[in-house]
Amino acid sequence: MATFGYGRVSTDQQHTENQRIEIEQAGHQVDYWFEDRGVSGKVPAAQRPQFAAMLDKIRDGETLVVAKLDRLGRDAIDIMQVVRGLADRSIKTVVLALSGQDLTAPAGKLMLAMLSAVAEMERDLLVERTQAGLARAKAEGKRLGRPRKTSPQQHQEIRAALAAGATVAATARQYAVSRATIIAIRES
């Protein structure tokens, strides 16, 4: 049976070579290596091009080895789905950062469930902190969201130009904004 290795990095400037070396130094002879470069961890595993290709190639009963748990998925739910899908095919899933634990074995399933619960709690706490920060910023009178491309003075100029007969398209080109922005200013 073959051993598959998988690595992922978030930017094209990064390399997965360290992940591959780590897997081989742990004693795993990698027969097939798949890597996604420039793919954010926010992208679900099944939507990553090389991960999907690996899933198509790996056969029932083979082994998948990754350096870290977050290489498998974007969050606890995604990781659980990936591991369960692999377990359904009797594919052994080994994560080196978890002492080489096979996540499809009973002890690995328990560890994965505990880690998933902790990860979910951390995510919930992050959301709470973010919401508290946004509420504090609003209370302090800070404007949230994307910065405006035009100033209040430019709004007056745009309205005057449109009233004088300038077209929306020409005004948009002049101020380097979209037609929708000009229309929104006109109608405000």
CSV table of C-alpha atoms in Angstrom, one decimal:
chain,number,residue,atom,x,y,z
A,1,MET,CA,0.0,0.0,0.0
A,2,ALA,CA,1.2,3.5,-0.9
A,3,THR,CA,1.9,6.4,1.4
A,4,PHE,CA,0.7,9.8,0.4
A,5,GLY,CA,2.1,13.1,1.7
A,6,TYR,CA,0.2,16.4,1.6
A,7,GLY,CA,1.5,19.9,2.2
A,8,ARG,CA,-0.1,23.3,2.0
A,9,VAL,CA,1.2,26.9,2.1
A,10,SER,CA,-0.8,30.1,2.0
A,11,THR,CA,1.3,32.1,-0.4
A,12,ASP,CA,3.2,31.3,-3.6
A,13,GLN,CA,6.4,32.7,-2.0
A,14,GLN,CA,6.3,29.9,0.6
A,15,HIS,CA,7.3,26.3,0.0
A,16,THR,CA,6.1,22.9,1.3
A,17,GLU,CA,9.5,21.4,1.2
A,18,ASN,CA,9.9,21.7,5.0
A,19,GLN,CA,6.7,19.8,5.5
A,20,ARG,CA,7.8,17.0,3.1
A,21,ILE,CA,11.2,16.8,4.9
A,22,GLU,CA,9.6,16.6,8.3
A,23,ILE,CA,7.4,13.7,7.1
A,24,GLU,CA,10.3,11.8,5.6
A,25,GLN,CA,12.5,12.4,8.7
A,26,ALA,CA,9.7,10.9,10.8
A,27,GLY,CA,10.3,7.7,8.9
A,28,HIS,CA,7.5,7.8,6.3
A,29,GLN,CA,8.5,6.8,2.8
A,30,VAL,CA,6.3,9.1,0.7
A,31,ASP,CA,5.2,7.5,-2.6
A,32,TYR,CA,3.1,10.3,-3.8
A,33,TRP,CA,3.4,14.0,-2.8
A,34,PHE,CA,0.7,16.6,-3.3
A,35,GLU,CA,0.9,20.2,-2.4
A,36,ASP,CA,-1.3,23.3,-2.6
A,37,ARG,CA,0.7,26.5,-2.9
A,38,GLY,CA,-1.0,29.9,-2.5
A,39,VAL,CA,-4.1,28.4,-1.0
A,40,SER,CA,-5.5,29.9,2.2
A,41,GLY,CA,-6.4,27.7,5.1
A,42,LYS,CA,-9.9,29.2,4.8
A,43,VAL,CA,-10.5,27.2,1.6
A,44,PRO,CA,-12.2,23.9,2.5
A,45,ALA,CA,-9.9,20.9,1.9
A,46,ALA,CA,-12.1,19.3,-0.8
A,47,GLN,CA,-12.0,22.6,-2.8
A,48,ARG,CA,-8.2,22.8,-2.9
A,49,PRO,CA,-7.0,21.6,-6.3
A,50,GLN,CA,-4.2,19.3,-5.3
A,51,PHE,CA,-6.0,17.9,-2.2
A,52,ALA,CA,-8.9,17.0,-4.4
A,53,ALA,CA,-6.5,15.3,-6.9
A,54,MET,CA,-4.9,13.4,-4.0
A,55,LEU,CA,-8.4,12.2,-2.9
A,56,ASP,CA,-9.0,10.9,-6.4
A,57,LYS,CA,-5.7,9.0,-6.5
A,58,ILE,CA,-5.5,7.6,-3.0
A,59,ARG,CA,-7.0,4.1,-2.7
A,60,ASP,CA,-8.8,2.4,0.1
A,61,GLY,CA,-6.5,1.1,2.8
A,62,GLU,CA,-3.6,3.5,2.0
A,63,THR,CA,-2.0,6.1,4.2
A,64,LEU,CA,-2.1,9.9,4.2
A,65,VAL,CA,0.6,11.8,6.2
A,66,VAL,CA,0.5,15.5,7.0
A,67,ALA,CA,2.9,17.6,9.2
A,68,LYS,CA,0.2,19.5,11.1
A,69,LEU,CA,-3.5,19.2,11.7
A,70,ASP,CA,-4.4,22.5,10.0
A,71,ARG,CA,-3.1,21.1,6.7
A,72,LEU,CA,-6.2,18.9,6.6
A,73,GLY,CA,-8.8,21.6,6.8
A,74,ARG,CA,-9.9,25.1,7.5
A,75,ASP,CA,-11.7,24.5,10.8
A,76,ALA,CA,-12.8,21.7,13.2
A,77,ILE,CA,-15.9,20.8,11.1
A,78,ASP,CA,-13.9,20.6,7.8
A,79,ILE,CA,-11.1,18.5,9.5
A,80,MET,CA,-13.7,16.1,11.0
A,81,GLN,CA,-15.4,15.7,7.6
A,82,VAL,CA,-12.1,15.0,5.9
A,83,VAL,CA,-10.9,12.5,8.5
A,84,ARG,CA,-14.3,10.7,8.5
A,85,GLY,CA,-14.3,10.6,4.7
A,86,LEU,CA,-10.9,9.0,4.7
A,87,ALA,CA,-11.8,6.7,7.6
A,88,ASP,CA,-14.8,5.5,5.6
A,89,ARG,CA,-12.4,4.4,2.9
A,90,SER,CA,-10.1,2.7,5.5
A,91,ILE,CA,-7.4,5.4,4.7
A,92,LYS,CA,-5.1,5.8,7.7
A,93,THR,CA,-4.5,9.6,8.5
A,94,VAL,CA,-1.3,10.4,10.3
A,95,VAL,CA,-0.6,13.8,11.7
A,96,LEU,CA,3.1,14.3,12.8
A,97,ALA,CA,2.4,17.2,15.1
A,98,LEU,CA,0.1,14.9,17.1
A,99,SER,CA,3.0,12.5,17.8
A,100,GLY,CA,2.2,10.7,14.6
A,101,GLN,CA,-1.2,9.9,15.8
A,102,ASP,CA,-3.5,8.0,13.4
A,103,LEU,CA,-6.7,10.0,13.5
A,104,THR,CA,-8.8,7.1,12.2
A,105,ALA,CA,-7.8,4.9,15.1
A,106,PRO,CA,-10.0,5.0,18.3
A,107,ALA,CA,-7.4,7.0,20.3
A,108,GLY,CA,-7.0,9.3,17.3
A,109,LYS,CA,-10.7,9.9,17.0
A,110,LEU,CA,-10.8,10.9,20.7
A,111,MET,CA,-7.9,13.3,20.3
A,112,LEU,CA,-9.5,14.8,17.2
A,113,ALA,CA,-12.8,15.3,19.0
A,114,MET,CA,-11.1,17.0,21.9
A,115,LEU,CA,-8.9,19.2,19.6
A,116,SER,CA,-12.0,20.1,17.6
A,117,ALA,CA,-13.8,21.2,20.7
A,118,VAL,CA,-10.9,23.3,21.8
A,119,ALA,CA,-10.6,24.8,18.3
A,120,GLU,CA,-14.3,25.6,18.2
A,121,MET,CA,-14.1,27.3,21.6
A,122,GLU,CA,-11.1,29.4,20.4
A,123,ARG,CA,-13.0,30.4,17.3
A,124,ASP,CA,-16.0,31.4,19.5
A,125,LEU,CA,-13.8,33.4,21.8
A,126,LEU,CA,-12.2,35.1,18.8
A,127,VAL,CA,-15.6,36.1,17.4
A,128,GLU,CA,-16.6,37.5,20.9
A,129,ARG,CA,-13.4,39.6,21.1
A,130,THR,CA,-13.9,40.9,17.6
A,131,GLN,CA,-17.5,41.9,18.3
A,132,ALA,CA,-16.4,43.6,21.5
A,133,GLY,CA,-13.8,45.5,19.7
A,134,LEU,CA,-16.2,46.6,17.0
A,135,ALA,CA,-18.7,47.7,19.6
A,136,ARG,CA,-16.0,49.7,21.5
A,137,ALA,CA,-14.9,51.4,18.2
A,138,LYS,CA,-18.5,52.3,17.4
A,139,ALA,CA,-19.0,53.7,20.9
A,140,GLU,CA,-15.9,55.8,20.4
A,141,GLY,CA,-17.4,57.2,17.2
A,142,LYS,CA,-15.0,55.5,14.8
A,143,ARG,CA,-16.3,54.9,11.3
A,144,LEU,CA,-16.1,51.2,10.5
A,145,GLY,CA,-15.7,49.6,7.1
A,146,ARG,CA,-13.9,50.4,4.0
A,147,PRO,CA,-12.5,53.9,3.6
A,148,ARG,CA,-14.4,56.2,1.3
A,149,LYS,CA,-13.0,56.9,-2.1
A,150,THR,CA,-14.4,60.4,-2.2
A,151,SER,CA,-14.6,63.3,0.3
A,152,PRO,CA,-17.7,65.3,1.2
A,153,GLN,CA,-16.3,68.1,-0.9
A,154,GLN,CA,-16.0,65.8,-3.9
A,155,HIS,CA,-19.6,64.7,-3.3
A,156,GLN,CA,-20.7,68.3,-3.7
A,157,GLU,CA,-18.6,68.7,-6.9
A,158,ILE,CA,-20.0,65.5,-8.3
A,159,ARG,CA,-23.6,66.6,-7.6
A,160,ALA,CA,-22.9,70.0,-9.2
A,161,ALA,CA,-21.3,68.4,-12.3
A,162,LEU,CA,-24.3,66.0,-12.7
A,163,ALA,CA,-26.7,68.9,-12.3
A,164,ALA,CA,-24.8,70.8,-15.0
A,165,GLY,CA,-25.3,67.9,-17.4
A,166,ALA,CA,-22.2,65.8,-17.0
A,167,THR,CA,-22.8,62.1,-17.6
A,168,VAL,CA,-22.5,59.5,-14.9
A,169,ALA,CA,-19.8,57.6,-16.9
A,170,ALA,CA,-17.7,60.7,-17.6
A,171,THR,CA,-17.9,61.8,-13.9
A,172,ALA,CA,-16.9,58.3,-12.8
A,173,ARG,CA,-13.9,58.3,-15.0
A,174,GLN,CA,-12.9,61.8,-13.8
A,175,TYR,CA,-13.0,60.7,-10.1
A,176,ALA,CA,-11.7,57.2,-10.8
A,177,VAL,CA,-14.7,55.5,-9.1
A,178,SER,CA,-17.4,53.2,-10.4
A,179,ARG,CA,-20.6,54.4,-12.0
A,180,ALA,CA,-22.5,52.9,-9.1
A,181,THR,CA,-20.6,55.2,-6.7
A,182,ILE,CA,-21.5,58.2,-8.7
A,183,ILE,CA,-25.2,57.1,-8.8
A,184,ALA,CA,-25.2,56.5,-5.0
A,185,ILE,CA,-23.7,60.0,-4.5
A,186,ARG,CA,-26.3,61.5,-6.9
A,187,GLU,CA,-29.1,59.8,-5.0
A,188,SER,CA,-27.9,60.6,-1.5
